[in-house]
């Protein structure tokens, strides 16, 4: 066997294995997508027929219309908009606070050398490998000891810990593309550190910051594991509402809702990649 033939065979084997793994990963999402178009009242697969009835009901839920014609009277649909609004508020608050923490942290890591810098970098990266179940339990115990019972801020603080490492890495990648000589030149012209950062450093990295903000919003909105331990009856995130409905009354409308939000998440991720691609850093 020639070298070229062996390489073609290796490439074919690798492509086959990669395709099988890719199909295996996407299969649950594909099944969810197919069932969301079922004309039946159960999750039978393959569907007995095709219909958009569940998407019509999903649209009605977005419009705040009471759902009484569903199978088993889809319980809890009255809290759909409330939970969705709660998750958006949590994600937006997390996004703002995370970016306010990530910018100075990334700036210090890129521009300065200090004792323990490597330790700080490792600590910031901990949430990416730390089990979210343990993180959620830890936050629950900490908030209980501190007498902090507000579900909204408990979830926000947990989401900040989860998202800050991703946003810091994105900001670091953006800042490394801006030479320190630009700030030094601004300083020689009389600009103070804050003005030099705002007028010289911030404009070139704004795409990276925007990508980091979107990434924080996506991660916070979709976070379930930590939120499971921290939510309350008055603060019910959308992910917890979905879990409750799937546990109590697994209705095909859940599959339609899931499909809608999967598509929205894909569009947001593509937007993050498009924005971050302008400055070169990889999210």
GROMACS .gro file of N, CA and C in nm, residues 91-100 102-103 163 166-168 170-171 202 205-221 268 271-272 275-276 283:
model
  126
   91UNK      N    1  -3.014   3.677   3.359
   91UNK     CA    2  -2.907   3.672   3.259
   91UNK      C    3  -2.852   3.811   3.230
   92UNK      N    4  -2.940   3.911   3.222
   92UNK     CA    5  -2.894   4.048   3.194
   92UNK      C    6  -2.811   4.102   3.311
   93UNK      N    7  -2.858   4.081   3.433
   93UNK     CA    8  -2.783   4.126   3.551
   93UNK      C    9  -2.648   4.056   3.560
   94UNK      N   10  -2.649   3.926   3.536
   94UNK     CA   11  -2.524   3.849   3.536
   94UNK      C   12  -2.428   3.901   3.430
   95UNK      N   13  -2.479   3.930   3.312
   95UNK     CA   14  -2.396   3.979   3.203
   95UNK      C   15  -2.329   4.112   3.240
   96UNK      N   16  -2.406   4.205   3.294
   96UNK     CA   17  -2.351   4.337   3.329
   96UNK      C   18  -2.246   4.326   3.439
   97UNK      N   19  -2.278   4.254   3.546
   97UNK     CA   20  -2.184   4.242   3.658
   97UNK      C   21  -2.060   4.162   3.618
   98UNK      N   22  -2.079   4.061   3.536
   98UNK     CA   23  -1.964   3.980   3.493
   98UNK      C   24  -1.867   4.061   3.410
   99UNK      N   25  -1.918   4.142   3.318
   99UNK     CA   26  -1.828   4.219   3.233
   99UNK      C   27  -1.757   4.327   3.315
  100UNK      N   28  -1.823   4.382   3.420
  100UNK     CA   29  -1.759   4.480   3.507
  100UNK      C   30  -1.647   4.416   3.589
  102UNK      N   31  -1.486   4.125   3.475
  102UNK     CA   32  -1.393   4.064   3.381
  102UNK      C   33  -1.296   4.165   3.320
  103UNK      N   34  -1.341   4.287   3.293
  103UNK     CA   35  -1.255   4.386   3.227
  103UNK      C   36  -1.132   4.420   3.313
  163UNK      N   37  -1.980   3.214   3.490
  163UNK     CA   38  -1.955   3.278   3.361
  163UNK      C   39  -1.827   3.362   3.357
  166UNK      N   40  -1.513   3.239   3.160
  166UNK     CA   41  -1.525   3.241   3.014
  166UNK      C   42  -1.508   3.383   2.961
  167UNK      N   43  -1.568   3.480   3.029
  167UNK     CA   44  -1.561   3.619   2.982
  167UNK      C   45  -1.421   3.675   3.001
  168UNK      N   46  -1.355   3.641   3.113
  168UNK     CA   47  -1.218   3.687   3.135
  168UNK      C   48  -1.126   3.636   3.026
  170UNK      N   49  -1.204   3.557   2.723
  170UNK     CA   50  -1.235   3.628   2.600
  170UNK      C   51  -1.175   3.768   2.601
  171UNK      N   52  -1.185   3.837   2.716
  171UNK     CA   53  -1.128   3.972   2.728
  171UNK      C   54  -0.976   3.968   2.721
  202UNK      N   55  -1.021   5.053   2.480
  202UNK     CA   56  -1.158   5.001   2.470
  202UNK      C   57  -1.209   4.989   2.327
  205UNK      N   58  -1.113   4.661   2.137
  205UNK     CA   59  -1.157   4.534   2.196
  205UNK      C   60  -1.309   4.530   2.215
  206UNK      N   61  -1.382   4.627   2.162
  206UNK     CA   62  -1.526   4.631   2.187
  206UNK      C   63  -1.599   4.510   2.129
  207UNK      N   64  -1.548   4.456   2.017
  207UNK     CA   65  -1.613   4.336   1.962
  207UNK      C   66  -1.593   4.217   2.054
  208UNK      N   67  -1.472   4.205   2.111
  208UNK     CA   68  -1.447   4.097   2.206
  208UNK      C   69  -1.531   4.111   2.331
  209UNK      N   70  -1.549   4.235   2.378
  209UNK     CA   71  -1.633   4.258   2.495
  209UNK      C   72  -1.778   4.225   2.465
  210UNK      N   73  -1.824   4.264   2.347
  210UNK     CA   74  -1.962   4.233   2.310
  210UNK      C   75  -1.984   4.082   2.302
  211UNK      N   76  -1.885   4.012   2.247
  211UNK     CA   77  -1.895   3.866   2.240
  211UNK      C   78  -1.896   3.805   2.380
  212UNK      N   79  -1.814   3.858   2.471
  212UNK     CA   80  -1.813   3.809   2.608
  212UNK      C   81  -1.944   3.834   2.678
  213UNK      N   82  -2.005   3.950   2.655
  213UNK     CA   83  -2.133   3.980   2.716
  213UNK      C   84  -2.242   3.886   2.666
  214UNK      N   85  -2.244   3.861   2.536
  214UNK     CA   86  -2.342   3.767   2.481
  214UNK      C   87  -2.320   3.627   2.536
  215UNK      N   88  -2.194   3.587   2.548
  215UNK     CA   89  -2.163   3.455   2.600
  215UNK      C   90  -2.210   3.441   2.744
  216UNK      N   91  -2.189   3.545   2.826
  216UNK     CA   92  -2.236   3.543   2.965
  216UNK      C   93  -2.387   3.533   2.970
  217UNK      N   94  -2.455   3.605   2.882
  217UNK     CA   95  -2.602   3.601   2.879
  217UNK      C   96  -2.650   3.461   2.843
  218UNK      N   97  -2.589   3.399   2.742
  218UNK     CA   98  -2.630   3.266   2.699
  218UNK      C   99  -2.609   3.164   2.809
  219UNK      N  100  -2.491   3.167   2.872
  219UNK     CA  101  -2.459   3.071   2.977
  219UNK      C  102  -2.552   3.087   3.097
  220UNK      N  103  -2.580   3.211   3.135
  220UNK     CA  104  -2.667   3.235   3.249
  220UNK      C  105  -2.810   3.194   3.219
  221UNK      N  106  -2.859   3.227   3.102
  221UNK     CA  107  -2.998   3.196   3.067
  221UNK      C  108  -3.022   3.045   3.065
  268UNK      N  109  -2.768   3.291   1.861
  268UNK     CA  110  -2.686   3.375   1.950
  268UNK      C  111  -2.540   3.330   1.948
  271UNK      N  112  -2.385   3.447   1.643
  271UNK     CA  113  -2.359   3.591   1.655
  271UNK      C  114  -2.233   3.616   1.736
  272UNK      N  115  -2.214   3.539   1.845
  272UNK     CA  116  -2.092   3.551   1.925
  272UNK      C  117  -1.970   3.520   1.841
  275UNK      N  118  -1.908   3.807   1.596
  275UNK     CA  119  -1.855   3.927   1.661
  275UNK      C  120  -1.711   3.905   1.704
  276UNK      N  121  -1.682   3.791   1.769
  276UNK     CA  122  -1.547   3.767   1.818
  276UNK      C  123  -1.449   3.747   1.704
  283UNK      N  124  -1.374   3.246   2.124
  283UNK     CA  125  -1.455   3.234   2.244
  283UNK      C  126  -1.437   3.095   2.303
   0.00000   0.00000   0.00000
